[in-house]
Coordinates of C-alpha atoms and ligand atoms in Angstrom, one line a residue:
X1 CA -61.3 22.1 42.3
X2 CA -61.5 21.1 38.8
X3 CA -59.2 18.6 37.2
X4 CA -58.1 15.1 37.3
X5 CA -59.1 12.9 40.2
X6 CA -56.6 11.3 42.2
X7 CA -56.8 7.7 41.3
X8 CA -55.7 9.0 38.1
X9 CA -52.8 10.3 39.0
X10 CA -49.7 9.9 36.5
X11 CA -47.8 9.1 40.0
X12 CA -50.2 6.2 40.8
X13 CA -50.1 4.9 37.0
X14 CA -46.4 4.4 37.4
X15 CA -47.5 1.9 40.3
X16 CA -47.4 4.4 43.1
X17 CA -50.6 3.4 45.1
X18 CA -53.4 6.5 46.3
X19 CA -52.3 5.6 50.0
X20 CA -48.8 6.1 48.7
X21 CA -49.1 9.2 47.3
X22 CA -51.4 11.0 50.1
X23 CA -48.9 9.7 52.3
X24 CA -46.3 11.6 50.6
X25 CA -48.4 15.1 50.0
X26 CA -49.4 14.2 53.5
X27 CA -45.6 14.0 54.8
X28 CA -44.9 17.5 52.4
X29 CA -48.0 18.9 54.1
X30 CA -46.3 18.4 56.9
X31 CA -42.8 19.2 56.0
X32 CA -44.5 22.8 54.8
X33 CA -46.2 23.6 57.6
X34 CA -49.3 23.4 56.0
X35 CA -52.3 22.9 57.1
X36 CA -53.6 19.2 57.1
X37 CA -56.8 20.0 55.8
X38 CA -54.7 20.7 52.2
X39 CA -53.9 17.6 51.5
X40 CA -56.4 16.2 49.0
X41 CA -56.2 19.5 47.2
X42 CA -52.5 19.3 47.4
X43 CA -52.3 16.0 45.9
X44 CA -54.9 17.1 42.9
X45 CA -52.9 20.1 42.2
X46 CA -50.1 18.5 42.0
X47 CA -51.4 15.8 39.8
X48 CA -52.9 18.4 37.3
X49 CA -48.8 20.6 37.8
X50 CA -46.9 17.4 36.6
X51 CA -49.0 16.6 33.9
X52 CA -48.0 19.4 31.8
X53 CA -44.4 18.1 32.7
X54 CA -43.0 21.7 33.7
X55 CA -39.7 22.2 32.1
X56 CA -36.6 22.8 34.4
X57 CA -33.4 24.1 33.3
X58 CA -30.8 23.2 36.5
X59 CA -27.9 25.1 36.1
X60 CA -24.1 23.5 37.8
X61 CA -21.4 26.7 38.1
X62 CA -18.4 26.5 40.8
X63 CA -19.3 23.3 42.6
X64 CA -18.5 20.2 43.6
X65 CA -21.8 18.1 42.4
X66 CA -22.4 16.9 45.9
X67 CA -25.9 19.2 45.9
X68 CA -27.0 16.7 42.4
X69 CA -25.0 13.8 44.3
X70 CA -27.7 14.3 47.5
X71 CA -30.8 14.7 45.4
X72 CA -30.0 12.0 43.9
X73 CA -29.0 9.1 46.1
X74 CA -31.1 10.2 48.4
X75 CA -34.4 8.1 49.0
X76 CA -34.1 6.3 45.5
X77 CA -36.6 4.8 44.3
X78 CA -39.0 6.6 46.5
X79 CA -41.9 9.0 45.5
X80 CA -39.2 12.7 44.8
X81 CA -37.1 10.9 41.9
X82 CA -40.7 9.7 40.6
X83 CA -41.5 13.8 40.5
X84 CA -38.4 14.5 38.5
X85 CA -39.6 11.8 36.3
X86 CA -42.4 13.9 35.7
X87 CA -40.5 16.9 35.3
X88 CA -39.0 17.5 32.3
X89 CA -35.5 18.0 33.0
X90 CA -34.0 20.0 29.9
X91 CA -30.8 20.6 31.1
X92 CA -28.5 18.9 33.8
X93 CA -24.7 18.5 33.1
X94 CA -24.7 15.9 35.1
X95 CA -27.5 14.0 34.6
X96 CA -28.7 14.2 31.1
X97 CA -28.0 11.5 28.2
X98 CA -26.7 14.6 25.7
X99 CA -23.7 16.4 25.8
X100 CA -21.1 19.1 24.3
X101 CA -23.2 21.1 21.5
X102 CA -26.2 18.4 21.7
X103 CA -26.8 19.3 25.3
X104 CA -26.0 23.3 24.6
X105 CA -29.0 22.8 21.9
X106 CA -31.9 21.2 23.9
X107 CA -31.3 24.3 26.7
X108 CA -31.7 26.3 23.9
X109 CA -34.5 25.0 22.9
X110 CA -36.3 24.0 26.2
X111 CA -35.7 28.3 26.9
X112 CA -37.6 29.5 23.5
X113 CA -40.0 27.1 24.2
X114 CA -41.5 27.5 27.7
X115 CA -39.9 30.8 28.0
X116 CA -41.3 32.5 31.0
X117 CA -42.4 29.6 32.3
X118 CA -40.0 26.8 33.5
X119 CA -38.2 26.6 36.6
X120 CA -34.5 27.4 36.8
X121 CA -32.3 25.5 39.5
X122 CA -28.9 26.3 39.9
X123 CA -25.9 25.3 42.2
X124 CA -22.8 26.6 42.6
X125 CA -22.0 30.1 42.8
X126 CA -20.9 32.5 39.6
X127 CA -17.3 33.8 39.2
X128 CA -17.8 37.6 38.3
X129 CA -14.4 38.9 38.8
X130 CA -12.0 39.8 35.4
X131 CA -15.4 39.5 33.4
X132 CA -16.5 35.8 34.7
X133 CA -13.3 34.0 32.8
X134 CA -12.7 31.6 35.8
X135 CA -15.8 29.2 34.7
X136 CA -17.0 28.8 31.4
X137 CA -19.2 26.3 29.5
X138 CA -19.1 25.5 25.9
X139 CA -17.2 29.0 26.0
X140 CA -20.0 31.2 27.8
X141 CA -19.1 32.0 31.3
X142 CA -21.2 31.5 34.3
X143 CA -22.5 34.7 34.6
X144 CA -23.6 35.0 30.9
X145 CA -25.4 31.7 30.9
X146 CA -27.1 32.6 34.3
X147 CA -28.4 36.2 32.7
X148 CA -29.5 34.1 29.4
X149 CA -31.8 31.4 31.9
X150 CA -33.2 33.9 34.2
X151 CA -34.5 36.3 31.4
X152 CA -37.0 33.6 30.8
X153 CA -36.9 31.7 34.0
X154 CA -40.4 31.8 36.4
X155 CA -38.6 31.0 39.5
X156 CA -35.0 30.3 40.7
X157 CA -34.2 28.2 42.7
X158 CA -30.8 28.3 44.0
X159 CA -29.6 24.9 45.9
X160 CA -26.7 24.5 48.0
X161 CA -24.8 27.6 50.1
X162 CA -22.8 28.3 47.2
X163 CA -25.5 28.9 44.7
X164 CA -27.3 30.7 47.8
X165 CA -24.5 32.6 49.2
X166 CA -21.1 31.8 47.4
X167 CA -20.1 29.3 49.9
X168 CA -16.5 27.7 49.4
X169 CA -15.4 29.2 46.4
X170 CA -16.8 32.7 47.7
X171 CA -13.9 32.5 50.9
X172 CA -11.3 35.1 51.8
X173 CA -9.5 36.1 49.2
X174 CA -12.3 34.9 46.5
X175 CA -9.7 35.5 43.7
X176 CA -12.8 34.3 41.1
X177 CA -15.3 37.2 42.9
X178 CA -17.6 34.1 43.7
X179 CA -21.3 35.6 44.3
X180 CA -24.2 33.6 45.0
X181 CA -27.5 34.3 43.0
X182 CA -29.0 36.8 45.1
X183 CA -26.3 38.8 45.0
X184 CA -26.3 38.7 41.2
X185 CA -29.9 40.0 41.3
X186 CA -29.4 42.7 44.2
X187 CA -26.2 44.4 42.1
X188 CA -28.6 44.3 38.9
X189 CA -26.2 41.8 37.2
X190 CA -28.9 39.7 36.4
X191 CA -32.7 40.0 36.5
X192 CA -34.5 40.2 39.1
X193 CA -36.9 37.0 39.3
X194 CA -38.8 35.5 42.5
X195 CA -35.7 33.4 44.4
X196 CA -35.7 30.7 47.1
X197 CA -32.1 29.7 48.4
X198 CA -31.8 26.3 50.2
X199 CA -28.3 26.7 51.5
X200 CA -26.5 23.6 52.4
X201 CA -23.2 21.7 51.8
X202 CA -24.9 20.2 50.4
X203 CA -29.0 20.7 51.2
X204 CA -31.3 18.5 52.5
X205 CA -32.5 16.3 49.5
X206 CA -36.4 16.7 51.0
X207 CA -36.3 20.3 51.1
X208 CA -35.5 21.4 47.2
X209 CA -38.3 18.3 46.7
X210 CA -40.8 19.9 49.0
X211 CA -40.4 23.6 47.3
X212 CA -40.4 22.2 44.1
X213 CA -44.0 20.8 44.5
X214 CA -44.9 23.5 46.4
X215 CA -44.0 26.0 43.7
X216 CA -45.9 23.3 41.5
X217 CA -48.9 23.2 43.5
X218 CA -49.4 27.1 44.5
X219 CA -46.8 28.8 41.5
X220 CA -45.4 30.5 44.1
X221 CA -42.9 29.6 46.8
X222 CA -43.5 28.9 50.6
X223 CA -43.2 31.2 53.5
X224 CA -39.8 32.6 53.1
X225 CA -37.8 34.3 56.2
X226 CA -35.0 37.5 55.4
X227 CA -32.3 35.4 53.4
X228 CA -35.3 33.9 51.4
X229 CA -34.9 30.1 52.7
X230 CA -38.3 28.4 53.4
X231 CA -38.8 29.1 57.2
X232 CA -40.7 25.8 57.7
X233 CA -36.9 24.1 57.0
X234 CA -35.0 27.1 58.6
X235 CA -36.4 28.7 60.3
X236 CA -34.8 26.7 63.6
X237 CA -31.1 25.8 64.4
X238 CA -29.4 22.9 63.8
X239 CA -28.5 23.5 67.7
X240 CA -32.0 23.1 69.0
X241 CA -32.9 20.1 67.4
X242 CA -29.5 18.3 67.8
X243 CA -29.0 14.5 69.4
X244 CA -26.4 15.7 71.6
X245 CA -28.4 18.7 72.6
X246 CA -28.8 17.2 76.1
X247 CA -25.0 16.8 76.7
X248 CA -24.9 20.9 75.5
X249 CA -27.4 21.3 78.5
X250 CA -25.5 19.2 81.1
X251 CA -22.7 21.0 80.4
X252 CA -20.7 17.6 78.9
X253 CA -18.6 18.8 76.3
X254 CA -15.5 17.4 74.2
X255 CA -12.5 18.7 74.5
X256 CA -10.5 17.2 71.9
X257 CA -11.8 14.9 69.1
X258 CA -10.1 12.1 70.8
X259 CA -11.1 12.4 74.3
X260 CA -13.0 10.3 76.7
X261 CA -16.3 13.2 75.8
X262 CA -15.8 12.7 72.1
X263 CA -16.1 9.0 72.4
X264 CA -19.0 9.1 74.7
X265 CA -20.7 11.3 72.3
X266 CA -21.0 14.8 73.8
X267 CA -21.7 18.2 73.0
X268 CA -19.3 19.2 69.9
X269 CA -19.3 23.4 71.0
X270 CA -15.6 23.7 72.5
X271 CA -14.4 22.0 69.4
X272 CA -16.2 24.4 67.6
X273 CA -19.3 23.1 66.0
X274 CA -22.1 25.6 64.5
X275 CA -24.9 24.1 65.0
X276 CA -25.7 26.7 67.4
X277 CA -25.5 29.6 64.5
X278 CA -26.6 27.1 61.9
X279 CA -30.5 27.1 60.5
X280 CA -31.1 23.9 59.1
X281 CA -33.1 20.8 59.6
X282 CA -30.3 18.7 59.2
X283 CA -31.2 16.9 62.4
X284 CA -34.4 16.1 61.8
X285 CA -34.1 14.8 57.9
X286 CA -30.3 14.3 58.0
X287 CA -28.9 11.9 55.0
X288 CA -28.5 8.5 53.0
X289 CA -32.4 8.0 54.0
X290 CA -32.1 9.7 57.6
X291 CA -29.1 7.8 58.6
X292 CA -27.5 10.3 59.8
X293 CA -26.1 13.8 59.6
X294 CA -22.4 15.3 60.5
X295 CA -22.7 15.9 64.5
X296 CA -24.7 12.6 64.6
Ligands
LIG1 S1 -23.0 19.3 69.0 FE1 -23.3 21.4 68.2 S2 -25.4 21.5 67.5 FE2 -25.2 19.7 68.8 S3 -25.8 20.4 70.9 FE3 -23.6 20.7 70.7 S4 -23.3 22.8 70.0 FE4 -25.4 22.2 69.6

């Protein structure tokens, strides 16, 4: 492998340590399913993908922010919000300085320039019915500004179920026709680009991290299972990796949310939990720097 080594990492210059930083490819290695042998080349690979600071356009449609709100309060000031440091991040409503025409102008700009080549994240899913009129920004609706960022987009990623599969919005009687990206691409309402969906409400803040430097390491995305999530984060059920999975196998369940069960802390399915249904790794990541996760 050619290329910087990695004590010169732009990660360790910003006083990340080189034990810090294998540690981290070490624990995406991991998180990947990768094999361990990778990790030196993973770590150089990624060294050499963030110093060209990739551009990323991150696109916010019918949502509720929480997907940006996890991300971001996640494991602050760990090693993932040092990546998006390195990232050039174009265009975030949420996050960026500019706004109104200013921040209409640098996605603009950030498309001719590294069209074809940066990374479009979305969240949210895209009104479509009565010609997308139920969402617009800076008068463009949804679905326009989604066909204008994919044309030039290398990857998409879409984050959060609703972005992935219309979620909330997308619920009987969907009066906006809420569809989730894949959708968009399968009707031929938008181009068809390479697509991972990390559905959650909202995701795990490691996984979009973790496919993001694995699309930066490799330029293409992990192993991917039928609904195009990474299978080394869903490929199991919340169910089978649950804290109260041994209650589910003793047969103690709750029967009410106030019951002698509930406050003892057993098995959640007669009060209808999902987790059996559910492909996530919630349990095993969870939240607010693995505290904790909603069955927990
Ligand atoms: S609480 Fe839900 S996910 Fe956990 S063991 Fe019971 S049914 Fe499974």
């Amino acid at each position: 492998m050619q290329g910087q080594g990695i004590g010169e990492h732009p990660l360790i210059q910003h006083d990340i340590s080189r034990r810090g930083l294998l540690k981290f490819c070490s624990a995406m290695v991991s998180m990947l399913a990768l094999p361990a042998g990778v990790v030196h080349v993973f770590a150089e690979q990624l060294n050499k993908a963030l110093s060209r600071r990739p551009s990323v356009i991150w696109l916010s449609f019918q949502e509720c922010t929480g997907c940006t709100e996890s991300f971001t309060r996640s494991h602050a000031p760990t090693i993932e919000s040092l990546i998006f440091d390195y990232i050039s991040l174009d265009y975030h409503h949420t996050l960026q300085a500019a706004a109104g025409e200013a921040a209409e102008a640098a996605r603009l700009e950030a498309m001719e320039r590294h069209f074809g080549h940066y990374l479009l994240v979305v969240d949210g899913s895209i009104p479509v019915a009565d010609e997308g009129i139920y969402s617009t920004i800076a008068g463009t609706t949804n679905l326009q500004m989604l066909q204008e960022c994919v044309a030039g987009a290398a990857a998409v990623f879409a984050v959060g179920s609703c972005a992935a599969f219309g979620g909330l919005p997308a619920a009987s009687p969907n009066p906006t026709g809420a569809s989730g990206v894949a959708d968009l691409m399968e009707s031929g309402q938008i181009e068809t680009k390479p697509l991972i969906n990390l559905p959650g409400c909202p995701p795990i803040p490691i996984a979009i991290s973790s496919v993001l430097a694995h699309y930066l390491v490799f330029e293409q995305f992990p192993a991917l299972d039928a609904s195009r999530r990474p299978v080394s984060f869903y490929g199991r059920t919340v169910h089978e990796r649950c804290s109260r999975y041994h209650y589910y196998e003793e047969q103690k369940f709750a029967e009410q949310f106030d019951d002698e069960g509930a406050r003892q802390g057993w098995c959640l399915y007669k009060l209808g939990c999902k987790g059996p249904i559910t492909h996530n790794a919630c349990a095993v990541y969870k939240w607010n720097e693995g505290t904790s996760f909603p069955i927990e």
